[in-house]
XYZ file of C-alpha atoms in Angstrom:
323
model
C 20.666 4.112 7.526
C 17.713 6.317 8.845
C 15.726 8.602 6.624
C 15.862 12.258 7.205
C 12.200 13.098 7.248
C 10.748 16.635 8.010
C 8.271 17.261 10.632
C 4.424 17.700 10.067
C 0.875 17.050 11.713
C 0.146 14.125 9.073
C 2.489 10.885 9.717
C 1.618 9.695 6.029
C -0.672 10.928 3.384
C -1.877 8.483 0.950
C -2.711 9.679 -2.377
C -4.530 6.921 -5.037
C -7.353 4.673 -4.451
C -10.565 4.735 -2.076
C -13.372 1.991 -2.861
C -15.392 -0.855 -1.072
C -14.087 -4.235 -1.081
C -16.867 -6.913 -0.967
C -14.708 -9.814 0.406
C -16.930 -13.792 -0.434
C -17.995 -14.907 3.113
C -16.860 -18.352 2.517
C -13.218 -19.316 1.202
C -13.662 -20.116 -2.649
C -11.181 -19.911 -5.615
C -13.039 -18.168 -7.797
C -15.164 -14.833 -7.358
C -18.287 -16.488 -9.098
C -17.470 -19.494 -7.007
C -19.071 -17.221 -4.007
C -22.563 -17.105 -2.208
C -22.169 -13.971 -0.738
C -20.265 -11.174 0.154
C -19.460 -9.052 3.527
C -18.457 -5.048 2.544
C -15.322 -3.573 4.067
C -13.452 -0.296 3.371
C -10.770 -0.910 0.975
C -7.993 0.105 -1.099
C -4.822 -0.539 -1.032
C -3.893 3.193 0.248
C -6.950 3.526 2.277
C -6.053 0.388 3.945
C -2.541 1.409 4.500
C -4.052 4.769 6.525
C -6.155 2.710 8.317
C -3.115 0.527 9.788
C -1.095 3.464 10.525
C -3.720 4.930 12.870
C -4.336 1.801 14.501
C -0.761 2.158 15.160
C -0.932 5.167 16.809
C -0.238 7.405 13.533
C -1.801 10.340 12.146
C -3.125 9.351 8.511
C -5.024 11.297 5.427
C -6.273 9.607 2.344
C -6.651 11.946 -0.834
C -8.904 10.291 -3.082
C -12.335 10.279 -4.813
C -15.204 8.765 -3.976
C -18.747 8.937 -5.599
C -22.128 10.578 -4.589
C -23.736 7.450 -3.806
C -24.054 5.004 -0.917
C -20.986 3.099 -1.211
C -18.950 6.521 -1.190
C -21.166 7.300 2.072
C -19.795 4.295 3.408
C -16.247 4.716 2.458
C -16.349 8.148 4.256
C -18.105 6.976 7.466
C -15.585 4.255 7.413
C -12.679 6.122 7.454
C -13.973 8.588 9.681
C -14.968 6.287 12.331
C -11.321 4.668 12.103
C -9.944 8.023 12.848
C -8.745 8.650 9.213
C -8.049 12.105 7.889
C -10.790 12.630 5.284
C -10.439 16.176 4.577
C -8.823 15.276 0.937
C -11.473 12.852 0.432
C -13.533 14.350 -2.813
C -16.714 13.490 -3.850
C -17.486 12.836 -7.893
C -20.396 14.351 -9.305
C -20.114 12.029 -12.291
C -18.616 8.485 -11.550
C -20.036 5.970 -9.078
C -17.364 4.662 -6.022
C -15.188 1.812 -7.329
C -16.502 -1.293 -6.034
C -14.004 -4.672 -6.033
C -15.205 -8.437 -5.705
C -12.462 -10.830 -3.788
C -12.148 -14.431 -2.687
C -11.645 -14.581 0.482
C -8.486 -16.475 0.730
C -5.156 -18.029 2.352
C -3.434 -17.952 -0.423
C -3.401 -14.958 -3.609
C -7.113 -13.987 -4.216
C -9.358 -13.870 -7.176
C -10.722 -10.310 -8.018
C -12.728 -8.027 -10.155
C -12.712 -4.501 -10.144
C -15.721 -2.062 -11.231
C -13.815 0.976 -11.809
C -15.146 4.429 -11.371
C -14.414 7.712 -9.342
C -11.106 6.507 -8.039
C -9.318 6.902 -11.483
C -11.136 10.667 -11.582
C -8.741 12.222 -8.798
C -7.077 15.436 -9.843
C -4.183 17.451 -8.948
C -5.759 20.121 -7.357
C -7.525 17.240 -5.444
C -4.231 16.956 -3.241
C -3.745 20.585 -2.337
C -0.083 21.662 -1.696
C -1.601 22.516 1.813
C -1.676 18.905 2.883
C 1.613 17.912 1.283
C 3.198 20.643 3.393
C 2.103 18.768 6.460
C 2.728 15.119 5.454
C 6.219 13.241 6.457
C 5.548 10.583 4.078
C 3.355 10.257 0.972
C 2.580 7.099 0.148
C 0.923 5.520 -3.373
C -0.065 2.689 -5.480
C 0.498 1.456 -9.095
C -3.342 0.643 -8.882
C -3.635 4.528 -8.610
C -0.981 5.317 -11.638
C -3.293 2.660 -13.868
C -5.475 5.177 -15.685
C -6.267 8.660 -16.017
C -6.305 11.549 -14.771
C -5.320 9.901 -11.325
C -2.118 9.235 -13.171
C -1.278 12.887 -13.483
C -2.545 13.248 -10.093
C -0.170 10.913 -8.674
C 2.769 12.285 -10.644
C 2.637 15.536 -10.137
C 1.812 14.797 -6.092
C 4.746 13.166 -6.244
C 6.928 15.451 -7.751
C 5.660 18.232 -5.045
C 6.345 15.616 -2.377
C 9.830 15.217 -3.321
C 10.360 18.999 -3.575
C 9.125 18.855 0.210
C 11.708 16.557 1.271
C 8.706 13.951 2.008
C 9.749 10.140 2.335
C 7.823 8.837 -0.943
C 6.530 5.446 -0.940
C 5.087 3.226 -3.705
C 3.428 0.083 -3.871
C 4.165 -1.521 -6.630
C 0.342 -3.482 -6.891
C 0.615 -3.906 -10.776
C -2.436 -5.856 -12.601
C -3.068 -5.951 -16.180
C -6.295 -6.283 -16.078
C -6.159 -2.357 -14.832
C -3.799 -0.684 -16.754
C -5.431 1.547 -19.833
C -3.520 1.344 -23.051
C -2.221 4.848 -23.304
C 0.722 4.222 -21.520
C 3.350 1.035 -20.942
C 3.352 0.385 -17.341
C 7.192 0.100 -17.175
C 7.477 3.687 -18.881
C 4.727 5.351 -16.152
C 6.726 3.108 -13.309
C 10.016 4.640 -14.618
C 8.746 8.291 -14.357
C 7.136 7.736 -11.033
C 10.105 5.861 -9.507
C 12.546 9.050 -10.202
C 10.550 10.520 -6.995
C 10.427 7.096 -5.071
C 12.214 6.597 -1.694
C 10.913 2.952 -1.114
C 9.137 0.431 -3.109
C 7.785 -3.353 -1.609
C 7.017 -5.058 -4.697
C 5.636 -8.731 -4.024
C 6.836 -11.730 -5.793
C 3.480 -11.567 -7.830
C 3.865 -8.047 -8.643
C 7.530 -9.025 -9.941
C 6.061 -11.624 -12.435
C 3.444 -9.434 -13.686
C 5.881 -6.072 -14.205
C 8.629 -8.084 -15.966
C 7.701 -11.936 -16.508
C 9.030 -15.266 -15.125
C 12.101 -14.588 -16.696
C 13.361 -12.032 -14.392
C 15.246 -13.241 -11.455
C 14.094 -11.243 -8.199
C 17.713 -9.407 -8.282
C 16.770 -8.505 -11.680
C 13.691 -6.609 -10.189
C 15.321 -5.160 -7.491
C 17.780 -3.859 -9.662
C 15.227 -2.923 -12.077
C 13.764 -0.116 -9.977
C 17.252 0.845 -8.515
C 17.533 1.652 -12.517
C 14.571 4.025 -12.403
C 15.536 5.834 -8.883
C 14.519 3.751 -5.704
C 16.715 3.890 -3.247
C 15.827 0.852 -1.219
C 13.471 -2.130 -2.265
C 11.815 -4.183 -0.055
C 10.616 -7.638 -1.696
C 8.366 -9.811 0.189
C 7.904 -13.643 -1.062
C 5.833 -15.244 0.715
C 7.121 -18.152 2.537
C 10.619 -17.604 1.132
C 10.667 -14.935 2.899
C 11.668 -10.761 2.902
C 15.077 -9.626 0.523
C 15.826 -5.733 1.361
C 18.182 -4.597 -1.445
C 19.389 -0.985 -1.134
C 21.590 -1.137 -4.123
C 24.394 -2.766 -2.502
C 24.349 -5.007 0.454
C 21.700 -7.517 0.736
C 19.646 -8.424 3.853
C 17.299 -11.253 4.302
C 14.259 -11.641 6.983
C 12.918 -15.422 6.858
C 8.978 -15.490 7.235
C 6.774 -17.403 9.124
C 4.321 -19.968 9.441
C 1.431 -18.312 11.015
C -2.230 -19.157 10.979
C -3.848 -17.116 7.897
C -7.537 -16.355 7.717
C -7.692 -14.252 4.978
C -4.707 -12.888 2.911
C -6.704 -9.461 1.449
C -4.830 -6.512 2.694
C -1.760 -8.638 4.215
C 0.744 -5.875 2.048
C -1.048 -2.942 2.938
C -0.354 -4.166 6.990
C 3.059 -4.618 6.387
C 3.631 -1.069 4.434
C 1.295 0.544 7.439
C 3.850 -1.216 10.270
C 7.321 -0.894 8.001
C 6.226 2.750 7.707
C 5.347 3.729 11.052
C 8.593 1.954 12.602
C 10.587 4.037 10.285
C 9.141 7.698 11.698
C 9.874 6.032 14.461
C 13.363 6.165 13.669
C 13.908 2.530 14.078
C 16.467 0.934 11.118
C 15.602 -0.492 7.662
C 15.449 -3.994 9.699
C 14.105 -3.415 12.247
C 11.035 -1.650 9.915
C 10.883 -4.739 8.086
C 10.653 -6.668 11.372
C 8.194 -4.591 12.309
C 5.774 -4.838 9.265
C 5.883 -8.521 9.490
C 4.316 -8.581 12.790
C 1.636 -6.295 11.686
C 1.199 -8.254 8.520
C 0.879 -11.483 10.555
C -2.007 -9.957 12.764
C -3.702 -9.161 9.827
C -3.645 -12.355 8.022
C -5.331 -13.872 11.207
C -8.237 -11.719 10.793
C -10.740 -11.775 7.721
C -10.825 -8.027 5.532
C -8.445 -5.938 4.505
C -7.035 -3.849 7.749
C -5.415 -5.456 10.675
C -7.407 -6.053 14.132
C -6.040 -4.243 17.587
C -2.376 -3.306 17.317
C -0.246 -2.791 20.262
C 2.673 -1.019 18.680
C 4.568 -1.478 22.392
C 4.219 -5.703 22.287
C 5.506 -5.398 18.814
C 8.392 -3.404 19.342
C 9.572 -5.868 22.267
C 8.944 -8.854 19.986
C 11.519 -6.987 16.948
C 14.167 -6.423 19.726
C 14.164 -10.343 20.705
C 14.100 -11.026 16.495
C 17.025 -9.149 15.817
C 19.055 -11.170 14.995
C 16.949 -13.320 12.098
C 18.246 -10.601 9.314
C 21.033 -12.129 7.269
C 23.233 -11.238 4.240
């Protein structure tokens, strides 16, 4: 099945979260475990837009940032990786989010300083830019609090009026969600909209508990709307459920440098592939590869992409999908 998608000058608009990610210099399990810290732009939608460019994409990030050095950065960043940062607000009030992470093989260690990122507005994602996106893409890390929860809602609910493909990641943490709301109801509202969702194992276990079998999940958000679900498990592997049949993508053991950001690649490469017009599969295929060039490299967004290489490598992998 291939998505009908309209036309536009924006490949993918992401809409949620903009903030610095100060990744430890040295592998340690623990953020107060490190000695020091190197700065990268981060976000899990930022980093997304940053992939897609790399692969040749046209990307915008509406988010907020704050008047202060670190939201300097996060603009000069983007800019300089050739990201669209017209819908990128600056907050008057609230400092730029700033996260702490481990820099690891394996899941990291984190803590979040939240701040202008949870102030984004509707109005801060003008219909105007909607009207030129293909796909709009999100986070559950940008439905956590408010008011970028009723940014995100009602972005999506414009989105889907546009015909957009919708996209959410499904990055759920405790530690970030505010009380006002149960995750599973805001999830349930948001999903109604949703196209395609790549929840990880992790994200599974924190949305429903250990009790829920990963069908269970999948089946879970087919509930609320999503039309396909991409699950990625680590070294068991990729399950794409689209409601019915069942396809499986084995993974890989590839040398990993640092795991921050290793979703984000594969959303960015799964993503592009699919504009492309290339299958569910082969989209999955595809965000593996970019996935496993970014675990090689340490920081959240992949290093030099060659979407061409890529491409040849998914047409000799073909046949690894099962049922």
């Amino acid at each position: 099945m291939r998505w009908q998608i309209p036309e536009g000058d924006i490949d993918v608009l992401s809409v949620g979260e903009a903030l610095v990610d100060f990744i430890s210099i040295e592998a340690v399990g623990k953020v107060e475990q490190a000695n020091g810290f190197r700065r990268y732009l981060g976000g899990s939608v930022t980093n997304l837009a940053a992939n897609v460019v790399r692969l040749g994409g046209r990307a915008a990030v509406a988010a907020r940032v704050g008047d202060d050095p670190f939201g300097r950065f996060v603009r000069q960043e983007m800019e300089q990786q050739g990201v669209i940062t017209d819908y990128l607000k600056t907050d008057a009030v609230a400092r730029t989010t700033l996260a702490f992470i481990t820099c690891s093989a394996a899941t990291a260690d984190f803590v979040i300083y939240r701040g202008s990122d949870a102030r984004l507005l509707p109005e801060d994602v003008p219909q105007a830019a909607i009207e030129l996106a293909r796909v709009v893409h999100t986070s559950t890390f940008a439905l956590s609090q408010e008011s970028s929860r009723t940014a995100v809602l009602d972005t999506l609910r414009r989105a889907r009026d546009r015909g957009c493909l919708i996209s959410l990641d499904p990055n759920y943490h405790p530690s970030l969600w505010d009380a006002s709301r149960p995750p599973a109801e805001v999830l349930a509202e948001a999903c109604q909209y949703v196209d395609v969702v790549k929840p990880s194992r992790d994200d599974c276990q924190r949305l429903f508990g250990t009790d829920f079998s990963l069908s269970d999940c999948a089946q879970r958000f087919h509930d609320w709307g999503v039309r396909k679900v991409v699950l990625t498990q680590g070294p068991q592997g990729i399950s794409i459920y689209d409601g019915g049949q069942l396809l499986r993508v084995k993974s890989r053991d590839v040398p990993v440098a640092d795991a921050t950001g290793a979703g984000d690649a594969f959303w960015a490469g799964f993503l592009v592939a699919i504009l492309d017009g290339r299958a569910l599969y082969e989209a999955v295929l595809f965000g593996r590869e970019v996935a496993e060039l970014k675990v090689g490299t340490v920081g959240p967004i992949a290093g030099i992409i060659d979407k061409g290489t890529i491409y040849q490598k998914i047409t000799a992998a073909r046949g690894e999908a099962s049922t």
